[in-house]
mmCIF file of C-alpha atoms in Angstrom:
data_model
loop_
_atom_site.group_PDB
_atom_site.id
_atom_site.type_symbol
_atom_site.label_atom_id
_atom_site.label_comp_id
_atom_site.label_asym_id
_atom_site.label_seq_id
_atom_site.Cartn_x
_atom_site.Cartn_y
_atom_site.Cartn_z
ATOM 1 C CA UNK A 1 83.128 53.590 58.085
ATOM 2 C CA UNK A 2 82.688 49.533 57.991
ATOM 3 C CA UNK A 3 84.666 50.141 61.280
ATOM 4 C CA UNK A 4 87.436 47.583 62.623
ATOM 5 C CA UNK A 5 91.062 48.338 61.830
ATOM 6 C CA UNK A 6 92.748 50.559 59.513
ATOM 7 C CA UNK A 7 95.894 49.478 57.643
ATOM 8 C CA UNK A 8 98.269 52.773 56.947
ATOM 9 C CA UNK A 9 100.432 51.073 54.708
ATOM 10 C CA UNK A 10 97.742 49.445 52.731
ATOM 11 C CA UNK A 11 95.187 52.332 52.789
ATOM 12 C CA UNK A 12 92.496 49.454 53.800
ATOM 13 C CA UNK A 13 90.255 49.237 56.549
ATOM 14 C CA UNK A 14 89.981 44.959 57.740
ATOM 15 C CA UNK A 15 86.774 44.444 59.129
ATOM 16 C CA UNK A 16 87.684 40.661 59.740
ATOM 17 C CA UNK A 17 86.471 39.109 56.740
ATOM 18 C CA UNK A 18 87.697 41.502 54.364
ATOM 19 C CA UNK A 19 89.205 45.072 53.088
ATOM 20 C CA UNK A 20 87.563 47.970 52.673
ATOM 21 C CA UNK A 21 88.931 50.155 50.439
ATOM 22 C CA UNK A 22 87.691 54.112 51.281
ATOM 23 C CA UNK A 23 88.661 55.525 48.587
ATOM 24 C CA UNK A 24 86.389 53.658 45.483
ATOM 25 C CA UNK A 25 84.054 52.851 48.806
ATOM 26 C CA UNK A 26 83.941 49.494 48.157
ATOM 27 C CA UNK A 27 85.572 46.313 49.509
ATOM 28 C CA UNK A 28 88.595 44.778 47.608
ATOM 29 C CA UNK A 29 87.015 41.275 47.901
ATOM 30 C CA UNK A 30 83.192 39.385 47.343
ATOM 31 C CA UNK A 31 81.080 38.372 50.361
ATOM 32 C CA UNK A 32 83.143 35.651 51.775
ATOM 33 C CA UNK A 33 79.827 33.873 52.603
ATOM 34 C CA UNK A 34 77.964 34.106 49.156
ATOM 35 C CA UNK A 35 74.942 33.524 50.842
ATOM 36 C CA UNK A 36 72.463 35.176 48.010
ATOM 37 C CA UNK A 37 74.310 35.892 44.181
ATOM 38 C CA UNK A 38 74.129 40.038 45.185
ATOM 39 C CA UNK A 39 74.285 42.103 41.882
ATOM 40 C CA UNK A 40 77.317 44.119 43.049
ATOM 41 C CA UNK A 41 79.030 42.125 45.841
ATOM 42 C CA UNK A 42 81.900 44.483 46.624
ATOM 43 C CA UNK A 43 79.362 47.102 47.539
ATOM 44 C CA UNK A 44 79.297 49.692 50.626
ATOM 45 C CA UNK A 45 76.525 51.969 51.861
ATOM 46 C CA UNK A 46 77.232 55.191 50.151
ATOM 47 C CA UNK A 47 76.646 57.165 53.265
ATOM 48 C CA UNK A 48 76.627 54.717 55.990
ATOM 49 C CA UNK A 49 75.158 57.633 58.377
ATOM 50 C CA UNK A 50 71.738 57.506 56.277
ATOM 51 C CA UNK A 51 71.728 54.146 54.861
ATOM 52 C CA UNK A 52 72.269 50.409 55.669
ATOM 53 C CA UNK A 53 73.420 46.878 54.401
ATOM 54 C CA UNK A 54 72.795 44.869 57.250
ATOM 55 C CA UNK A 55 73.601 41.913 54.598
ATOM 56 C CA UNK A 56 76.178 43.130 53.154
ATOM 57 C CA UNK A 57 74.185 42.389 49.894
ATOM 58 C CA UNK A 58 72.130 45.522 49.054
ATOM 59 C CA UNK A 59 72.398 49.175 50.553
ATOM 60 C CA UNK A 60 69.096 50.757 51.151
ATOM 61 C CA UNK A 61 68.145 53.978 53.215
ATOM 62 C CA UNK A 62 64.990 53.088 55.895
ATOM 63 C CA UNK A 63 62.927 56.019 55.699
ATOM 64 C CA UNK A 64 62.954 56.043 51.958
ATOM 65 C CA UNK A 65 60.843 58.007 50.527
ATOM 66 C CA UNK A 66 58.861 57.886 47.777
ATOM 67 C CA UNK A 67 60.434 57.174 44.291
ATOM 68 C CA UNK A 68 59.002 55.596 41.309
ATOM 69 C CA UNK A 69 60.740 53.826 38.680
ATOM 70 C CA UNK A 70 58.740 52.862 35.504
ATOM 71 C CA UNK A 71 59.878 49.156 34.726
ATOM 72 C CA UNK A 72 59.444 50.731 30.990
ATOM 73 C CA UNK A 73 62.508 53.226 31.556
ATOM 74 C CA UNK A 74 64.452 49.936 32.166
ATOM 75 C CA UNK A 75 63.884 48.949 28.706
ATOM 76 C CA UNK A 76 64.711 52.194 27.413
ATOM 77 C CA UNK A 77 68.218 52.186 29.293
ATOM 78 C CA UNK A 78 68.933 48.467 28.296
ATOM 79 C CA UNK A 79 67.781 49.212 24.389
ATOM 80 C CA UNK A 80 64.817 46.801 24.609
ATOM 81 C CA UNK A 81 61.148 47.635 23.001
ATOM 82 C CA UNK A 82 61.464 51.078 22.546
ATOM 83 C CA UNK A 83 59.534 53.072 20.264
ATOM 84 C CA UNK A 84 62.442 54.034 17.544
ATOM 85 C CA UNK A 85 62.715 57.397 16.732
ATOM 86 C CA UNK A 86 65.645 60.049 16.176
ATOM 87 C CA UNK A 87 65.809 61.034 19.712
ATOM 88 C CA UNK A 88 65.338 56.969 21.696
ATOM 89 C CA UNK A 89 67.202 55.570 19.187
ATOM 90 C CA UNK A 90 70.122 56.613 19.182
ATOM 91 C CA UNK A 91 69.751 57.001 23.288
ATOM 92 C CA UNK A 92 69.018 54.021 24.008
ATOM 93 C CA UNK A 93 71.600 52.182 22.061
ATOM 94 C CA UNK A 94 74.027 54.712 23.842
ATOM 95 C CA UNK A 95 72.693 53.324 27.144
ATOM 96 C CA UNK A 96 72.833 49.723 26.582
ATOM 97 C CA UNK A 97 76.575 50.025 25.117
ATOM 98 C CA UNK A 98 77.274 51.940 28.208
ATOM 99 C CA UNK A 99 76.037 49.416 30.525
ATOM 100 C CA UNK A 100 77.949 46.287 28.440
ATOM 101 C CA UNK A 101 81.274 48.357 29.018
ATOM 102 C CA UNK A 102 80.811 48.118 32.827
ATOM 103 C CA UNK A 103 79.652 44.223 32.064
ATOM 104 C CA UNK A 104 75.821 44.887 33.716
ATOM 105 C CA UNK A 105 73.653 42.587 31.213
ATOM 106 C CA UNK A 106 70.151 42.729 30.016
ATOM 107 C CA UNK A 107 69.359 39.835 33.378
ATOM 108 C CA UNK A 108 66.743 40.061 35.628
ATOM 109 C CA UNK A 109 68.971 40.488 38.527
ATOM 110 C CA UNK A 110 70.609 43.029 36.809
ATOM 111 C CA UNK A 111 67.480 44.773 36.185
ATOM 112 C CA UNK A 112 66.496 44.842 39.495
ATOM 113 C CA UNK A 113 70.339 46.242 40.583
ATOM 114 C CA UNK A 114 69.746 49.111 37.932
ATOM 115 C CA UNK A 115 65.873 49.766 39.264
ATOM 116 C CA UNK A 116 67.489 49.889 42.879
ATOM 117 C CA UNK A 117 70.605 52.285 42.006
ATOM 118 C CA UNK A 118 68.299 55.391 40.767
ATOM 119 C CA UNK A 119 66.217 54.623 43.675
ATOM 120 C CA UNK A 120 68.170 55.156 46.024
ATOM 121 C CA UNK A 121 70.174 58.013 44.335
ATOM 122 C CA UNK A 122 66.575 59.959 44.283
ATOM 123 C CA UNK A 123 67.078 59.742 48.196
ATOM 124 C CA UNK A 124 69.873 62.585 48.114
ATOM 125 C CA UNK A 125 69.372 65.996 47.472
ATOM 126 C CA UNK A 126 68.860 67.301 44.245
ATOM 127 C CA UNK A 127 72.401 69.156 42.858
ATOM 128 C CA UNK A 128 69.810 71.476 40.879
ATOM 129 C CA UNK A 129 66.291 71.794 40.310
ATOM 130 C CA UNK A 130 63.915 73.683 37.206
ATOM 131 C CA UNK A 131 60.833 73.446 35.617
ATOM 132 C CA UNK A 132 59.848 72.571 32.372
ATOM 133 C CA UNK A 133 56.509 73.746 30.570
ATOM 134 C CA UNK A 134 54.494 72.261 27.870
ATOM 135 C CA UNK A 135 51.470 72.425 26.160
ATOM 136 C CA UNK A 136 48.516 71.849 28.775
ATOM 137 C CA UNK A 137 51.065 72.090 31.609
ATOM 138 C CA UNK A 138 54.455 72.321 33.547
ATOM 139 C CA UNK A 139 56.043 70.001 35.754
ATOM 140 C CA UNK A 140 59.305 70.567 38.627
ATOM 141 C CA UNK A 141 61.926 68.245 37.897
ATOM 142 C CA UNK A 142 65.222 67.909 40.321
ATOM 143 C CA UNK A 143 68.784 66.369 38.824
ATOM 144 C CA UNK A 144 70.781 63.552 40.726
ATOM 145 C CA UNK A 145 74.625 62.508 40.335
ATOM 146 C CA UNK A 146 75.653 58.943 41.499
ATOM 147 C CA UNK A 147 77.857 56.257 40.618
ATOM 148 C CA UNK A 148 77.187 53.039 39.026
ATOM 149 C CA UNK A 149 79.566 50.083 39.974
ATOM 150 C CA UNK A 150 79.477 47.087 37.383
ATOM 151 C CA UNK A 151 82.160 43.992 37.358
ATOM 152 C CA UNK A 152 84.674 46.507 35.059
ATOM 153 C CA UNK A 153 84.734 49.719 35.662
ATOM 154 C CA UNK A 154 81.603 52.674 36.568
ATOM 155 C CA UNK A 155 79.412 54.621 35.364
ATOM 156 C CA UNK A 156 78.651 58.390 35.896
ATOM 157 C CA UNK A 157 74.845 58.729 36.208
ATOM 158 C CA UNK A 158 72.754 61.645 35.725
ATOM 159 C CA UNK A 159 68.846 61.088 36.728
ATOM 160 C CA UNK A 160 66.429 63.599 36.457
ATOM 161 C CA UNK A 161 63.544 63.278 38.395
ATOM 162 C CA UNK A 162 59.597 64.949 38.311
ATOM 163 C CA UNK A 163 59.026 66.094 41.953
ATOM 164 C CA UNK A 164 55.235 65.243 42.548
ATOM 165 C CA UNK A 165 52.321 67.338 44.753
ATOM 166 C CA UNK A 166 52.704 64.666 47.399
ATOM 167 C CA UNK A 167 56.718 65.401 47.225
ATOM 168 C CA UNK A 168 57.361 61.972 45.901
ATOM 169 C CA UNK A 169 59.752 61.411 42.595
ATOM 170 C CA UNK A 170 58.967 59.468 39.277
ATOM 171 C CA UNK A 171 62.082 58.833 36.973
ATOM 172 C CA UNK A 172 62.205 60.511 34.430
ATOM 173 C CA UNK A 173 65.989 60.310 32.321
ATOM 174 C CA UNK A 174 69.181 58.594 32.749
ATOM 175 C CA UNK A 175 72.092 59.388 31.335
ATOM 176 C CA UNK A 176 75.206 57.416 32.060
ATOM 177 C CA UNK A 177 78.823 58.846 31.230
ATOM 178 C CA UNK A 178 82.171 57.034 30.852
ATOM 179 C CA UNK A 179 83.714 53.890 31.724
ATOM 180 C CA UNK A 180 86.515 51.703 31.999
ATOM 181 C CA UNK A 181 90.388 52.594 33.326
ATOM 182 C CA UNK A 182 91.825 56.271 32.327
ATOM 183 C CA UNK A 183 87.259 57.278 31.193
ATOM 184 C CA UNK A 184 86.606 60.528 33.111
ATOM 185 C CA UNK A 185 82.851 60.246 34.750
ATOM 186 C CA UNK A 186 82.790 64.075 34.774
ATOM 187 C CA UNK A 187 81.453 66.602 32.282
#
């Protein structure tokens, strides 16, 4: 997909400046040109028929939709400020020790590369959808699977989503799974 030449012996695609490596869908090298300090800079557009990178620094999809992240679910999923009880507790402290695994640190830049991955995950369909009731009321909800690329290694991610009336998405969980070499992502 980043077009140019492909390599049969290497597997790689060279676009010029550097390999592109279909199968993790990511190039083998940084941005040559460094121009901005990008979160993830061996990133490609997931599906580079709905999204774009035209700087190579951060894949986004143009008609995006409506999806709300609550910068308070960031502290939850880095293990900062949260209310402590028996069931964020021990979540959150799974979270953060998943994210140091895959080297993503408590940094503002890296907050802003988490807040941007289940943003644009919320742009694919849902793999399955239900409701949940409560007292005073019920809700629809929708489940996303993506992958989240650190410095070493990746995380499985599993966001569920509450589908507003105007068909918007607020975050609602994250659960990342596995990590590092020979760590299934998969159930």
């Amino acid at each position: 997909f980043p077009g140019q030449y492909y390599d049969p012996e290497s597997g790689l695609h060279y676009n010029v400046f550097r390999h592109y490596d279909p199968e993790t869908g990511r190039y083998a090298s940084p941005d040559p040109l460094g121009l901005a300090p990008a979160p993830n800079p061996v990133t490609y557009v997931d599906n580079p028929h709905q999204w774009t990178d035209p700087l190579g620094l951060s894949p986004y999809k143009e008609d995006g939709g409506n999806a709300e992240v609550d910068p308070r679910k960031l502290d939850y999923l880095f293990n900062k400020d949260i209310k402590p009880n028996s069931h964020n507790s021990p979540r959150a402290l799974q979270n953060e020790l998943q994210l140091n695994r895959i080297r993503v640190p408590d940094t503002p830049e890296m907050r802003q590369y988490v807040t941007d991955h289940p943003t644009h995950s919320a742009q694919q369909r849902f793999g399955r959808t239900f409701t949940n009731e409560w007292p005073g009321g019920s809700g629809d909800f929708g489940v996303t699977e993506s992958l989240l690329y650190g410095p070493h290694g990746a995380l499985g991610v599993k966001s569920t989503w509450q589908i507003l009336p105007d068909g918007g998405r607020r975050l609602s969980t994250v659960i990342f799974r596995g990590s590092g070499p020979g760590v299934s992502i998969h159930d």
